[in-house]
mmCIF file of C-alpha atoms in Angstrom:
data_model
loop_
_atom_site.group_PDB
_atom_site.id
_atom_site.type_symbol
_atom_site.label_atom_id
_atom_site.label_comp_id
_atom_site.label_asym_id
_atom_site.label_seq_id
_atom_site.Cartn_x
_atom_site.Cartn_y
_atom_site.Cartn_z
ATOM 1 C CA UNK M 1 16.326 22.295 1.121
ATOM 2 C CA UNK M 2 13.733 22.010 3.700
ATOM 3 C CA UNK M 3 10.253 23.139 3.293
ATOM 4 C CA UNK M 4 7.691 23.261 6.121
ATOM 5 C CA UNK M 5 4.092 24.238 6.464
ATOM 6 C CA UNK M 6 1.636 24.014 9.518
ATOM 7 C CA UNK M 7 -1.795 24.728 7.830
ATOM 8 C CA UNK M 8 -4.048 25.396 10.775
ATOM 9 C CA UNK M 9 -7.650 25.469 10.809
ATOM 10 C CA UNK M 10 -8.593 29.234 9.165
ATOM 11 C CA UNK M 11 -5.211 30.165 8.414
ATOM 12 C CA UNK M 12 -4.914 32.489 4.658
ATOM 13 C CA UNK M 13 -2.221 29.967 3.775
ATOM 14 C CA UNK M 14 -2.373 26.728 1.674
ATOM 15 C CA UNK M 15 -5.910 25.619 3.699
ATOM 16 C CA UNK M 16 -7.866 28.870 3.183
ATOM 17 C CA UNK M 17 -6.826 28.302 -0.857
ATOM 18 C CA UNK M 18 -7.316 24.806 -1.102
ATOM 19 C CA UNK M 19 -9.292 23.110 1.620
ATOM 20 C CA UNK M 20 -13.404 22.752 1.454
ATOM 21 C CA UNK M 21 -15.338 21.729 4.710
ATOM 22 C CA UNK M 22 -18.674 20.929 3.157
ATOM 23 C CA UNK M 23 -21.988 18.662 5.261
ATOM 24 C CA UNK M 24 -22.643 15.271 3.593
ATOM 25 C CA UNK M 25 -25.302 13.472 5.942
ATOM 26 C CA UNK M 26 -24.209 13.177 9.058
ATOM 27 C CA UNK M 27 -20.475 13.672 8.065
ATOM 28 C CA UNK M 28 -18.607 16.809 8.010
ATOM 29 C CA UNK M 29 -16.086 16.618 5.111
ATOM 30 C CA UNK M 30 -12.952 18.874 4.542
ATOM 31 C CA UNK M 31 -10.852 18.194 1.809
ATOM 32 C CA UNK M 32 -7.113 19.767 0.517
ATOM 33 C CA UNK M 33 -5.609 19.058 -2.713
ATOM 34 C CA UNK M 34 -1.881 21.149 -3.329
ATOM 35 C CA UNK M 35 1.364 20.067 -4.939
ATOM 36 C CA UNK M 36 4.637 18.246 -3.502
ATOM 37 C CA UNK M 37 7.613 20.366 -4.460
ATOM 38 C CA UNK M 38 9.491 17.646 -6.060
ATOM 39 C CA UNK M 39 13.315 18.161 -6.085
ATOM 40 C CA UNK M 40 15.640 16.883 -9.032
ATOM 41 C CA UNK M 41 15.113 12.987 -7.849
ATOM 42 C CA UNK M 42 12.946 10.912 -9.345
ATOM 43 C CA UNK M 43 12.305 8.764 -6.090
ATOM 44 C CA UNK M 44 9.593 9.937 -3.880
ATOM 45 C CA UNK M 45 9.050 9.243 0.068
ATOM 46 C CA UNK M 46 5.650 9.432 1.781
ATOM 47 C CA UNK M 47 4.908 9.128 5.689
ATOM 48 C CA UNK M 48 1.545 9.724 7.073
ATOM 49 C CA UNK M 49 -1.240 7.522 8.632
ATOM 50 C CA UNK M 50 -4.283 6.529 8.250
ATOM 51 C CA UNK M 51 -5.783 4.916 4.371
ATOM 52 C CA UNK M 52 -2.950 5.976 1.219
ATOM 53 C CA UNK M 53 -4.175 5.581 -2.286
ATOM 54 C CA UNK M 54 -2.167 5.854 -5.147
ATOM 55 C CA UNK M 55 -2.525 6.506 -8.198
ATOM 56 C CA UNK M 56 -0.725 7.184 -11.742
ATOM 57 C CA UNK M 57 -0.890 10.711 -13.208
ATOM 58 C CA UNK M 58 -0.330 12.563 -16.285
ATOM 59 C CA UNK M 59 1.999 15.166 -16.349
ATOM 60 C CA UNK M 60 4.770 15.870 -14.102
ATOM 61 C CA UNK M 61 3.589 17.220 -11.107
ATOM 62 C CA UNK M 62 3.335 15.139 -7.546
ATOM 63 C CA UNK M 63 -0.235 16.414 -5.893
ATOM 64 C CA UNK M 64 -2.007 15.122 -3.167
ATOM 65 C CA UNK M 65 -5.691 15.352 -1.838
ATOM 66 C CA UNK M 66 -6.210 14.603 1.953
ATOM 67 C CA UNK M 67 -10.012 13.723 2.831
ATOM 68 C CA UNK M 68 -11.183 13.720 6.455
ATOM 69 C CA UNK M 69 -14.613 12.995 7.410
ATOM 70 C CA UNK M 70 -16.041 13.373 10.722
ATOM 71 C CA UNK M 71 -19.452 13.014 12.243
ATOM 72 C CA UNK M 72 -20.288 16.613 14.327
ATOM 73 C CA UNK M 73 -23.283 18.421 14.970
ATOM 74 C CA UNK M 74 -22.149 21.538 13.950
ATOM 75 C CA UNK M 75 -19.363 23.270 11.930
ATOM 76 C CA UNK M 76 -17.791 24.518 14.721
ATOM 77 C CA UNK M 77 -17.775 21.056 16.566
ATOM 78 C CA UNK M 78 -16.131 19.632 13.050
ATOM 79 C CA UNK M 79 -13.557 22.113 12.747
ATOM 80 C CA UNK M 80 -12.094 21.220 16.696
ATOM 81 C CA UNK M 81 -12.528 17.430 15.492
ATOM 82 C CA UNK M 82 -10.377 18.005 12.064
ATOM 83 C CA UNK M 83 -7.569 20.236 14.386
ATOM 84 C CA UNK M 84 -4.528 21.348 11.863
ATOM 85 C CA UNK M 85 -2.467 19.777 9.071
ATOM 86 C CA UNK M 86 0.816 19.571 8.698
ATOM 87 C CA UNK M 87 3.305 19.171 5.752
ATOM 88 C CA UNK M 88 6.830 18.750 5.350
ATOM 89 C CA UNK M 89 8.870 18.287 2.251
ATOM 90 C CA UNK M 90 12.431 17.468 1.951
ATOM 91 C CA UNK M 91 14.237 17.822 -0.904
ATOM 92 C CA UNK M 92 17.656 16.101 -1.612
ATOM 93 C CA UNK M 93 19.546 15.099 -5.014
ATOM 94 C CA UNK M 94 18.058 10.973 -4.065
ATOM 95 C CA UNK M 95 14.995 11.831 -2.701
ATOM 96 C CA UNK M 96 11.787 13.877 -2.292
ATOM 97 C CA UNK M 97 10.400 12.798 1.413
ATOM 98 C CA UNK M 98 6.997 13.945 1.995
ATOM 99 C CA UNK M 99 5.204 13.899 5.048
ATOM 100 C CA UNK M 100 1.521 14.254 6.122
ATOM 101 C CA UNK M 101 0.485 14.510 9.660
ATOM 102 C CA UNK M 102 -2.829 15.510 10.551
ATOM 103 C CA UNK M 103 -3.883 16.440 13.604
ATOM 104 C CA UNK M 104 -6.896 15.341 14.119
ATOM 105 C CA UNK M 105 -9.377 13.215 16.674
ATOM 106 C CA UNK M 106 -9.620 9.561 16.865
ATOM 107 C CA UNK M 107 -12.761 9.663 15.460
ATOM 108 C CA UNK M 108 -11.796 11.511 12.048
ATOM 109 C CA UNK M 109 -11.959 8.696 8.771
ATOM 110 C CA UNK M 110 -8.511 10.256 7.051
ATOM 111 C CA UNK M 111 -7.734 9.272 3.219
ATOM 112 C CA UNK M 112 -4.975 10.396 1.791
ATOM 113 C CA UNK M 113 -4.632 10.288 -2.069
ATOM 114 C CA UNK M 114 -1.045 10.893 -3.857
ATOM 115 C CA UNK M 115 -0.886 11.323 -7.319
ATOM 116 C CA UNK M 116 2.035 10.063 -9.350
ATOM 117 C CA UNK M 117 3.577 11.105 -12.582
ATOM 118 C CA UNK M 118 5.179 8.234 -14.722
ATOM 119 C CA UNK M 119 8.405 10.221 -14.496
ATOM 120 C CA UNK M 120 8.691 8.766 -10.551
ATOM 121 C CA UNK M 121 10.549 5.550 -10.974
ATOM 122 C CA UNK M 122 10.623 4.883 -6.763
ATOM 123 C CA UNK M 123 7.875 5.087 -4.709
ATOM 124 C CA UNK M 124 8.567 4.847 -0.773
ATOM 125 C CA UNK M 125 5.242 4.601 1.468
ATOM 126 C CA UNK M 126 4.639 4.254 5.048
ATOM 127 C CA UNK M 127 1.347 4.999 6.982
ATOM 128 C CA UNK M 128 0.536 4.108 10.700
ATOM 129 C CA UNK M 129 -2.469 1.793 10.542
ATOM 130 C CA UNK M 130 -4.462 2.279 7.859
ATOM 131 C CA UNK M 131 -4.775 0.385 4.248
ATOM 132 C CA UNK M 132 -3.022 1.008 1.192
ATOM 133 C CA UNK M 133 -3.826 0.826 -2.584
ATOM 134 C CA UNK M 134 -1.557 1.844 -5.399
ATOM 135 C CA UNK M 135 -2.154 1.750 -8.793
ATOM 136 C CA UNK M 136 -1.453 2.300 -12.698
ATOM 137 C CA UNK M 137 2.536 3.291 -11.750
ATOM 138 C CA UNK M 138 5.327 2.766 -13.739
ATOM 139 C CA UNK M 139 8.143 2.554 -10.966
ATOM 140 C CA UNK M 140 8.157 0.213 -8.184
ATOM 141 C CA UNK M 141 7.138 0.629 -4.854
ATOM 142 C CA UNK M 142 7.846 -0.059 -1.510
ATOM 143 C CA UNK M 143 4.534 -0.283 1.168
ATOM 144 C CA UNK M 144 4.597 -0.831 4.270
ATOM 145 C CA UNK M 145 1.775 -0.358 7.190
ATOM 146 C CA UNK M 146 1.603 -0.866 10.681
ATOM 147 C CA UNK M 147 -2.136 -2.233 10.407
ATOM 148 C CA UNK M 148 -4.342 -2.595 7.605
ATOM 149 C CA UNK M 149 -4.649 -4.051 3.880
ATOM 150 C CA UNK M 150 -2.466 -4.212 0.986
ATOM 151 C CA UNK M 151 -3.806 -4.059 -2.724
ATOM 152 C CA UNK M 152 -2.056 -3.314 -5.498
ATOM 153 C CA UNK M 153 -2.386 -3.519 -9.786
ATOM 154 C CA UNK M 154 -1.636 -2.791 -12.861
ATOM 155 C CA UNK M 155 2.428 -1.633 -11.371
ATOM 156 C CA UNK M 156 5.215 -1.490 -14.205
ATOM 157 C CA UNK M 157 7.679 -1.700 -11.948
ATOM 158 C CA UNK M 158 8.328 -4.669 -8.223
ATOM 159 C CA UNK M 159 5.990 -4.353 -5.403
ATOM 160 C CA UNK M 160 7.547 -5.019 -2.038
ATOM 161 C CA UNK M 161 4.785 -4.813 0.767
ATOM 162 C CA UNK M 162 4.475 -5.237 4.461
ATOM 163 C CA UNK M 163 1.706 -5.545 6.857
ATOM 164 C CA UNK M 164 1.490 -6.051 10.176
ATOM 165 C CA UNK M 165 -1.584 -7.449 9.901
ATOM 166 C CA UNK M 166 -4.125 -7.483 6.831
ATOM 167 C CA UNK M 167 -4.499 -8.930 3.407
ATOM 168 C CA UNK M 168 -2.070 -8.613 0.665
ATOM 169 C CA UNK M 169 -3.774 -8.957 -2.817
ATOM 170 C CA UNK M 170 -1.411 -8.067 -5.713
ATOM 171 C CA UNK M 171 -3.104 -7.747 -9.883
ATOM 172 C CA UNK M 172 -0.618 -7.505 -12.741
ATOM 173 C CA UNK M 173 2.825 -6.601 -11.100
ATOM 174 C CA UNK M 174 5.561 -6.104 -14.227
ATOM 175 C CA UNK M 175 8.570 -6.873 -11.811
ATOM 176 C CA UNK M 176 9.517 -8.875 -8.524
ATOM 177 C CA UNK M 177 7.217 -8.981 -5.576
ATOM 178 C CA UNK M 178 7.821 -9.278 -1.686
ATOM 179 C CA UNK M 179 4.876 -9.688 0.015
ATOM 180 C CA UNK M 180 5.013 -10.242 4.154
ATOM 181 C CA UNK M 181 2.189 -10.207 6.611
ATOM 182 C CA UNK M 182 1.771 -10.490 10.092
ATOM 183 C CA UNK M 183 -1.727 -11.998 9.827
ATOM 184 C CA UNK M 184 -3.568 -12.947 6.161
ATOM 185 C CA UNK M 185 -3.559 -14.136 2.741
ATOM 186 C CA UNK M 186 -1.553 -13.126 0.095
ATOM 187 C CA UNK M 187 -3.034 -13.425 -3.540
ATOM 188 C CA UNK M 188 -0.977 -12.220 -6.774
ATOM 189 C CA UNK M 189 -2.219 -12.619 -10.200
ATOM 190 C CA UNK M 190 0.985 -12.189 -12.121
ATOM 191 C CA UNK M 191 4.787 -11.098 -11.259
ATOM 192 C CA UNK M 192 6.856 -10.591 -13.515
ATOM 193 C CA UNK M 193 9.613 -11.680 -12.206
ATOM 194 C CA UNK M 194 10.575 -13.755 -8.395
ATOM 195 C CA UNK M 195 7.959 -13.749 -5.838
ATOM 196 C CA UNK M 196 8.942 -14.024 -2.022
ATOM 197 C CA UNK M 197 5.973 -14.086 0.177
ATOM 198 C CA UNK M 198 5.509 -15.183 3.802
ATOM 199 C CA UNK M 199 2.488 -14.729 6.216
ATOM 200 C CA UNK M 200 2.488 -15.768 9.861
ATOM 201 C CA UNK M 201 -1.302 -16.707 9.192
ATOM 202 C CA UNK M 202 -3.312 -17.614 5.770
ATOM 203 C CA UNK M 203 -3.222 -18.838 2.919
ATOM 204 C CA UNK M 204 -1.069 -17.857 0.029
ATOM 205 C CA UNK M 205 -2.483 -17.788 -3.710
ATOM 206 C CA UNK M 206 -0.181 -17.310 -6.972
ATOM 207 C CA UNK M 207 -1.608 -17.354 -10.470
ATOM 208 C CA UNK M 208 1.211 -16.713 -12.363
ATOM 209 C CA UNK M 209 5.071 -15.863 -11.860
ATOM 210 C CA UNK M 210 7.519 -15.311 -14.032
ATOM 211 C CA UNK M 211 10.900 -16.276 -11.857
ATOM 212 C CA UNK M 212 10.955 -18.502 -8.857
ATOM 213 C CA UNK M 213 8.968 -19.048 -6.164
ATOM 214 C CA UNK M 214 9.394 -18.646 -2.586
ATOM 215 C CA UNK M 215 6.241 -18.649 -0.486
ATOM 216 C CA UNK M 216 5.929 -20.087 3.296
ATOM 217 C CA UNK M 217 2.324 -19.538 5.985
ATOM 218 C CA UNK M 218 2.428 -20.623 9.124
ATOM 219 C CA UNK M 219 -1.000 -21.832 9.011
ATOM 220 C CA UNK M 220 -2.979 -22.043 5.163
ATOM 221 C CA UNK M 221 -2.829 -23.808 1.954
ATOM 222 C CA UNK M 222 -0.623 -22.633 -0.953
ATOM 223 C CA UNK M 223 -1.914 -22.540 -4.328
ATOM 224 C CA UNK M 224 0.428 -22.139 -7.208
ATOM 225 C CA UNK M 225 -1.410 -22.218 -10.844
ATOM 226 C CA UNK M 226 2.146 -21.410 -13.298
ATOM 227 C CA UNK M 227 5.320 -20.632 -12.236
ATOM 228 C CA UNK M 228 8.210 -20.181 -15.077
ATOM 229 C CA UNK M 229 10.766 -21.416 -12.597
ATOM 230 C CA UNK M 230 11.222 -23.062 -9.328
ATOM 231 C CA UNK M 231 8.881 -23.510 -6.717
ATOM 232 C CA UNK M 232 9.538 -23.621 -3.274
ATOM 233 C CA UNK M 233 6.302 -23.692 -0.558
ATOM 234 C CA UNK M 234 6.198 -24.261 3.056
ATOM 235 C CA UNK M 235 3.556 -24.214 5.180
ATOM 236 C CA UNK M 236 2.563 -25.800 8.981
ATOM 237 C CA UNK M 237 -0.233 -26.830 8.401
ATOM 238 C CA UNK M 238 -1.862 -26.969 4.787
ATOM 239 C CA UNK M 239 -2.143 -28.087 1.796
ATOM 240 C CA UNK M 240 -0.319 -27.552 -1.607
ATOM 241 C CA UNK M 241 -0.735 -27.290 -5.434
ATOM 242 C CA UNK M 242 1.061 -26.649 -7.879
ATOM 243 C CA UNK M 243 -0.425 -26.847 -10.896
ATOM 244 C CA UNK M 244 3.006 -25.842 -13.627
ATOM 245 C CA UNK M 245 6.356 -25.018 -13.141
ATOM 246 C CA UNK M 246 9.395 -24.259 -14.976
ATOM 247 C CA UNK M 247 11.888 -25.758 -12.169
ATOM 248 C CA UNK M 248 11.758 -28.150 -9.325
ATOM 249 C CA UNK M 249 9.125 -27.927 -6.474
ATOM 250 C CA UNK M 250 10.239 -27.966 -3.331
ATOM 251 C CA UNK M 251 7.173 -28.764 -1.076
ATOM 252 C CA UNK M 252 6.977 -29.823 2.773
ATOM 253 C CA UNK M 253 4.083 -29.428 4.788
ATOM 254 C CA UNK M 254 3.476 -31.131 8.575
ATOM 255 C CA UNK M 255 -0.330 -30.852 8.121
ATOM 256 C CA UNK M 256 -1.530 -31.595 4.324
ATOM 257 C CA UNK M 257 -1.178 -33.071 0.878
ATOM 258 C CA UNK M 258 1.396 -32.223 -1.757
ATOM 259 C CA UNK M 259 -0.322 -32.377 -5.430
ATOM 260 C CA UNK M 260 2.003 -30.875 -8.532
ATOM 261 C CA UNK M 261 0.467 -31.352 -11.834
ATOM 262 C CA UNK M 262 4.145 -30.985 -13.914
ATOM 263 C CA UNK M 263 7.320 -29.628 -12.856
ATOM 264 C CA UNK M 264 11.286 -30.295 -13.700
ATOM 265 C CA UNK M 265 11.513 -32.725 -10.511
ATOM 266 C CA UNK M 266 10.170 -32.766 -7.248
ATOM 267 C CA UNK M 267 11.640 -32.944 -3.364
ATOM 268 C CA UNK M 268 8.346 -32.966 -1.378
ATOM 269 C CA UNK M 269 7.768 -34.040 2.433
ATOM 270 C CA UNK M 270 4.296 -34.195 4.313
ATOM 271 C CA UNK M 271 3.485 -34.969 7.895
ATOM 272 C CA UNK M 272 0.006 -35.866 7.313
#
C-alpha cells in the first residue's frame, strides 16, 4: 500500500489542520505534527534532510513534528521561503518507509522530530546533511548522514552510525555499536556488547564495552578505560591507553606511545 500526500502551503488538507506559522523575533516559525500510518511491521524507515531527533514514546502510534524557521519580513515573504511539504508512506509486511521532503529555501533551519513507540524494534534513518539525535528507544537503530553530528543515549537496543563528517558521541547503548566518520571523534560511554569504530580524523574515546574492541583513526589518540574482552586499536599517528581489558590488546601506532594498565596479553608495535 502506498500512501502519498503533497501538503502545499494553504491547502484544507493535513497543513491547514495541523501546521501553525506563528512570528518569534525575527524568525517566522511553522510547525506540523500528524501521524505515520504504520503498517503490520515493527521496523520503521525514515528519509528526509536536514536535523532528525528522536525520541521514545508512549503508546503505539509513530508521529512526527517538522519545525522550519525562517527569517522574513513579512508573512507572505515566509510562506514563499517555507514552499510545500511532502510525505510519503510505504507500507509493506517488513517495513514502514517514511519520507519527508520539504520544499523549502536554503535559508529555512528544518528540524524534524519522530516519535517512537517501544513497540518499534528497527529504526532506519537517513537525512541529507544535517545532525542526528536519538534517544530513550528500545530497538536499535541504524543512522546515517551525509554531513553533520551523531549523538545518541539511553538506546536498548545496537547503534550503527555513519557520518560523513561530524562527531559521533554515543551514552548508554544496551547492544553493539558501529560508529564510522569521515572526519571526528567518536566517544561512547558504554556498549553493551562489540564496538567497531573507525574515523578518517580524531580521536576515539571508549569508557566501557562489554565485547571486543575494534577501533582505528587515521590521525588521534585512542582511549580505552574497560573493555570485557579484546582490544584491538590502530591509529597513524597517536597515542593509546588502555586502562582494563578482558582479552589481549592489540595496539600499533606509527606516531605515539602504547600504555595498558592490565589485560590477558599484549601484541603492541609503535613507530615513535
Amino acid at each position: 500500500m502506498l500512501m502519498f500526500s503533497l501538503v502545499p502551503l494553504l491547502a484544507a488538507g493535513l497543513l491547514a489542520q495541523d501546521a501553525r506559522l506563528e512570528h518569534d523575533g525575527a524568525y517566522w516559525v511553522r510547525t506540523l505534527n500528524a501521524p505515520v500510518g504504520m503498517g503490520p511491521s515493527s521496523r520503521l524507515k525514515v528519509s528526509t534532510q536536514g536535523h532528525v531527533i528522536l525520541r521514545g514514546a508512549a503508546g503505539d502510534q509513530v508521529t512526527f513534528t517538522l519545525t522550519e524557521r525562517v527569517k522574513a519580513r513579512s508573512e507572505a515573504e515566509a510562506h514563499r521561503m517555507l514552499g510545500n511539504v511532502k510525505t510519503i508512506t510505504r507500507t509493506l509486511p517488513e517495513v514502514t518507509t517514511f519520507v519527508v521532503e520539504p520544499m523549502a529555501a536554503d535559508n529555512v533551519i528544518i528540524e524534524l522530530q519522530v516519535h517512537i513507540p517501544h513497540g518499534i524494534t528497527s529504526t532506519i534513518l537517513n537525512t541529507r546533511a544535517g545532525d542526528i539525535e536519538a534517544y530513550d528507544l528500545e530497538g536499535n537503530l541504524q543512522l546515517e548522514t551525509s554531513a553533520g553530528f551523531i549523538r545518541c543515549d539511553r538506546i536498548h537496543g545496537g547503534v550503527a552510525g555513519r557520518t560523513g563528517g561530524g562527531e559521533i558521541r554515543l551514552g548508554k547503548i544496551g547492544g553493539p555499536v558501529r560508529c564510522l566518520s569521515g572526519g571526528g571523534s567518536i566517544f561512547v560511554d558504554s556498549a553493551g556488547g562489540d564496538a567497531n569504530c573507525h574515523t578518517v580524523g580524531g580521536e576515539i574515546v571508549v569508557h566501557e564495552a562489554g565485547g571486543a574492541l575494534v577501533l582505528s583513526t587515521e590521525g588521534g589518540n585512542i582511549q580505552v578505560f574497560k573493555a570485557a574482552s579484546s582490544v584491538e586499536a590502530h591509529t597513524s599517528e597517536g597515542v593509546i591507553e588502555v586502562g582494563q581489558a578482558g582479552g589481549t590488546v592489540f595496539a600499533d601506532t606509527r606516531g605515539g606511545s602504547i600504555q595498558v594498565g592490565s589485560a590477558h596479553g599484549v601484541k603492541g608495535e609503535s613507530g615513535a
